[in-house]
């Protein structure tokens, strides 16, 4: 096959055994790669009764057909498993270099099952998998782990690893890549799944390459689109994603004081990407094959490390009322080294701050005072969460489970969907995020549909949006969410960055690239139906583990408490209207669940038993 190795490694840690799963062109056309193949294998190797931290829960890595071709922003891979944070479907997208080296190893993916009886790491080169003693790595942070392994194997390898948070099976733990640059499969607790298997790291590399169907045509298109992305992504290169922090505050999108306030106008300029560029910025970073280079490199008193993204600045900054950029950057570096998702970590700390303010938590619970804006308190709680010290062991379970443990009315201050904390974008500002978060298969996620930029300043004629959509309007947003979920399922299967789509890579271009790489000739309708197939598989998984329409909801604060000031003052989403549109558009039942006929139509009827679990 063009564009694929056609092989996935099934690795059994308990028996230290490996076998190769071969797949054909028909399978590749149907599921593409990344998210699509990862979802398929999760449904095949998991059951509705498989517990997230049991040895039977598969941990799946997948790349896409674009990987290794030079297509801009294609240096990405997907991690798929059952989430220990939510109990639901989990996929997490990561950039960096690991996906490139995984494909060079001769495999398009890994399915890891079982649990090693002692710490282990995998080394995978040119179609061969080896099991290695990881006793000397256990306890090291992610930067140290990568450093040791690259010293042992050389620089031309990819490393995927966990830090102490993953080893301790903290449900907020992610899987990290590229050392201090910290490209993370962050959300939902995949790092805890890795830790539950006693798997510290994976090292990949080799000299296997795949052929493209039409190299010359691909090279010409890539050259043209690289220039486009460099030109349009210039602001991201200069200031990173946090360059939009002030605009987010102005629009009423920025989370402030655990989502309870409308404005942070007098402080927001202290935590922006522009402020970072003026003070601690030491360079920028780009994932493999990326001309945008939005990643930040900062200098913290002589220590060079990855700088905070917008989500981190917002969740560990304004949402906790912290306005010290140096402290936010230090908190980000700690999370990266110890292996924590910065979004959920910032959310649970803001949750704890509100509980402290309300007297539900006291000094003895949090080892001292924990007032809004307390940067040192943020750093203290990051440590407590990582090492499960005191209240940290409870907060590390996420806001949903923490509120169930703490009680005393704390649930109303736990801002999550299906157990996954909201990222730093507000459905009261961009209305499509209401149905987007509520129906997202992994819980609150702005990237599951990534529709909100088209409510701000963008157009997408191929999806039926020749003009920018009014962000304050509910009508049509359920349909918009479904369309963009199908789109993003394809983007996550081909494996390119959503910023490429944001900056002008349209569906026609993605289809042309797929033709050039694989020879697959997809129409617009084929493209979107494949995205629908992939998204429906993820939904079937969630139905199987017990999620239904009543779980497609939002926190009371978002549904009933309007912002008191700022660009979204007084606005609330009409979620029920959006959900009716959403389910009707998808052709699902009134209870929000697809029927067997939906799966049959999409060619995935083999998974219908998940709907009856």
Tab-separated table of C-alpha atoms in Angstrom, residues 239 242-250 254 256 263-279 313 318 322-326 328:
chain	number	residue	atom	x	y	z
A	239	UNK	CA	3.333	34.906	20.279
A	242	UNK	CA	-1.399	32.659	24.344
A	243	UNK	CA	-1.112	35.597	21.961
A	244	UNK	CA	-4.927	35.442	21.867
A	245	UNK	CA	-5.420	35.710	25.633
A	246	UNK	CA	-6.382	39.398	25.663
A	247	UNK	CA	-8.871	38.876	22.827
A	248	UNK	CA	-10.395	35.940	24.702
A	249	UNK	CA	-10.860	38.185	27.740
A	250	UNK	CA	-12.403	40.934	25.603
A	254	UNK	CA	-11.453	33.557	29.118
A	256	UNK	CA	-11.889	33.707	35.382
A	263	UNK	CA	-13.714	40.331	33.239
A	264	UNK	CA	-9.998	40.240	34.015
A	265	UNK	CA	-9.279	43.420	32.098
A	266	UNK	CA	-6.907	45.058	34.570
A	267	UNK	CA	-4.681	41.953	34.791
A	268	UNK	CA	-4.944	40.098	31.481
A	269	UNK	CA	-2.054	41.914	29.777
A	270	UNK	CA	0.281	40.469	32.426
A	271	UNK	CA	-0.261	36.897	31.201
A	272	UNK	CA	-0.432	37.165	27.401
A	273	UNK	CA	1.860	35.771	24.747
A	274	UNK	CA	2.917	39.323	23.993
A	275	UNK	CA	4.030	39.749	27.613
A	276	UNK	CA	5.856	36.426	27.381
A	277	UNK	CA	7.712	37.653	24.285
A	278	UNK	CA	8.782	40.787	26.161
A	279	UNK	CA	10.000	38.942	29.251
A	313	UNK	CA	-2.191	30.454	30.930
A	318	UNK	CA	-6.866	33.668	35.182
A	322	UNK	CA	-2.983	34.250	39.175
A	323	UNK	CA	-1.456	37.122	37.196
A	324	UNK	CA	2.263	36.313	37.603
A	325	UNK	CA	3.486	34.921	34.272
A	326	UNK	CA	6.676	33.546	35.810
A	328	UNK	CA	2.349	30.248	35.597
